[in-house]
Amino acid sequence: MSAAYEATLAWAQAQDAADPLRGFRDEFLIPPHEDRESFYFCGNSLGLQPRAVRPALSAELDYWGELGVEGHFKGRLPWMDYHEFVRDDLASVVGALPHEVVAMNTLGVNLHLMMVSFYRPTPERHAILIEAGSFPTDRYAVESQVRFHGFDPATALIELESDQPNGTISMEAIERVLAEHGPRIALVMLPGIQYRTGQAFDLAAITRLANRHGCMAGFDLAHAVGNLPLQLHDSGADFAIWCSYKYLNSGPGAVGGAFVHERHARTTLPRFAGWWGHDKTTRFQMGPHFEPTYGADGWQLSNPPILALAPLRVSLEIFRRAGMQRLREKSLRLTGYLEWLVHSELNQVLEVVTPGDPERRGAQLSIRVLGGRARGRSLFEYLMEHGVIGDWREPDVIRISPTPLYNRFADCLAFAEVVRRWAQRG
Ligand SMILES: *Cc1c(COP(=O)(O)O)cnc(C)c1O
């Protein structure tokens, strides 16, 4: 495969011209840099705006203006059941049954709501397993839940240390920690893709292992959703949560999502309830007794934010047309090309932190500049000044994520050229 790559503009442009997904780029607004388009590699942090978002928002504003409260029942997409209009596409992006997913709240809120139900500590079994160096929200959320239940994070928070190069974690390390601590772990809470290293985890294998040790398995899919073709239902995961402003391109602070496996659809586990989680056939009887809706919808609290859901609906419609499998096929080649450029052209300057096995990563490559943090910062600033948009993660990582919906092979080549210019500058 790698022999098939070439570091020339002619080659990269030929790949772009032959790309069956090339038309999707035109459906996005590419932020400008000086008199041209930037090379945007930050879809892992904030995905770009689909052009169809503005008219979709306008349409909802028009309904509001023209229909007032009647907009709940009238218009092309009545607001009452608006979250249901995104459900099927969301389910297909994450490989779930429709009633296993719900678009609601934001990631951090959903993580807490899920832990209310699926982190049920007892004196014997009250620990949570997370990866060392986890994203701050995840760390704060699990730690605060541990304290909320009256336990001590010093013993109840088990952090899985990296046992492989560059902070990555092997399956054997997860097996070892469960063999040692399994009986006292209530919840295994790991990422689908680790935000700093870009490592993808095997959700099915982790779930089997966790469940075998009597632990719940939950996943933070912030960097996996819309990036990897997930099979959440088949993975058996107890729950998962995600945000939609990264690869899902649904806009800053977009409505997040949650997955609850079908086997918990009628759970008697406690939950924090609200009227929108109530069985919708009797919701408006406004009775005092909470009857949860079957499935993930039963975790909703509030009536959905229509103006925030409209971009998600637009974005998921793009994913439906593109297809996660086709996106993944392009993504493998695109990220493979970026990696090949780094290895073959820039190996005096850069090293890749993300695992080399394509099965253990998504679109993102986490890249470190040889020679220390100051050189890393210098390259990062040079890239930004030249319209190559990535992001910086302390202490020394530049994340570059070619996303298959709108990035081109020529973008990857442009990245390599800007790095080369910076290196020659000394
Ligand atoms: C992006 C991200 C978040 C963000 O959480 P919000 O509640 O959406 O602000 C949380 N966890 C991880 C792992 C992330 O990558």
Coordinates of C-alpha atoms and ligand atoms in Angstrom, one line a residue, residues 44-45 105-111 131 134-139 190-196 220-224 241-246 253-256 393 399, ligand 1:
N44 CA -11.2 16.3 15.5
S45 CA -11.8 19.5 17.5
N105 CA -27.6 17.5 26.2
T106 CA -23.8 17.6 25.9
L107 CA -21.1 15.0 26.5
G108 CA -20.3 15.9 30.1
V109 CA -24.0 16.0 31.1
N110 CA -24.7 12.7 29.4
L111 CA -21.7 11.1 31.1
E131 CA -7.0 5.6 31.4
S134 CA -7.8 11.0 30.3
F135 CA -9.6 14.1 29.1
P136 CA -10.2 16.5 32.0
T137 CA -14.0 16.3 31.8
D138 CA -14.0 12.5 32.0
R139 CA -11.6 12.6 34.9
L190 CA -12.5 4.2 28.4
P191 CA -12.4 6.2 25.2
G192 CA -13.2 5.0 21.8
I193 CA -10.2 7.0 20.6
Q194 CA -7.9 8.6 23.1
Y195 CA -7.8 12.3 22.4
R196 CA -4.1 12.9 22.9
D220 CA -16.5 8.1 25.7
L221 CA -16.8 8.3 21.9
A222 CA -15.9 12.1 21.5
H223 CA -13.2 11.3 19.0
A224 CA -14.6 8.1 17.6
I241 CA -21.7 9.1 25.2
W242 CA -20.3 11.6 22.7
C243 CA -20.3 15.2 21.5
S244 CA -21.3 16.2 17.9
Y245 CA -19.1 19.2 17.2
K246 CA -16.0 17.2 16.3
G253 CA -21.5 23.2 21.6
A254 CA -23.7 21.0 19.5
V255 CA -26.2 18.6 21.1
G256 CA -24.4 15.4 22.2
R393 CA -2.1 19.4 23.1
R399 CA -2.8 16.8 16.3
Ligands
LIG1 C1 -14.1 16.9 23.4 C2 -14.2 16.0 24.5 C3 -15.1 16.3 25.6 C4 -15.9 17.5 25.6 O1 -16.9 17.5 26.5 P1 -18.1 18.6 26.4 O2 -19.1 18.1 27.5 O3 -18.7 18.4 25.0 O4 -17.6 19.9 26.6 C5 -15.1 15.4 26.7 N1 -14.3 14.3 26.7 C6 -13.5 14.0 25.6 C7 -12.7 12.7 25.7 C8 -13.4 14.8 24.6 O5 -12.6 14.6 23.6

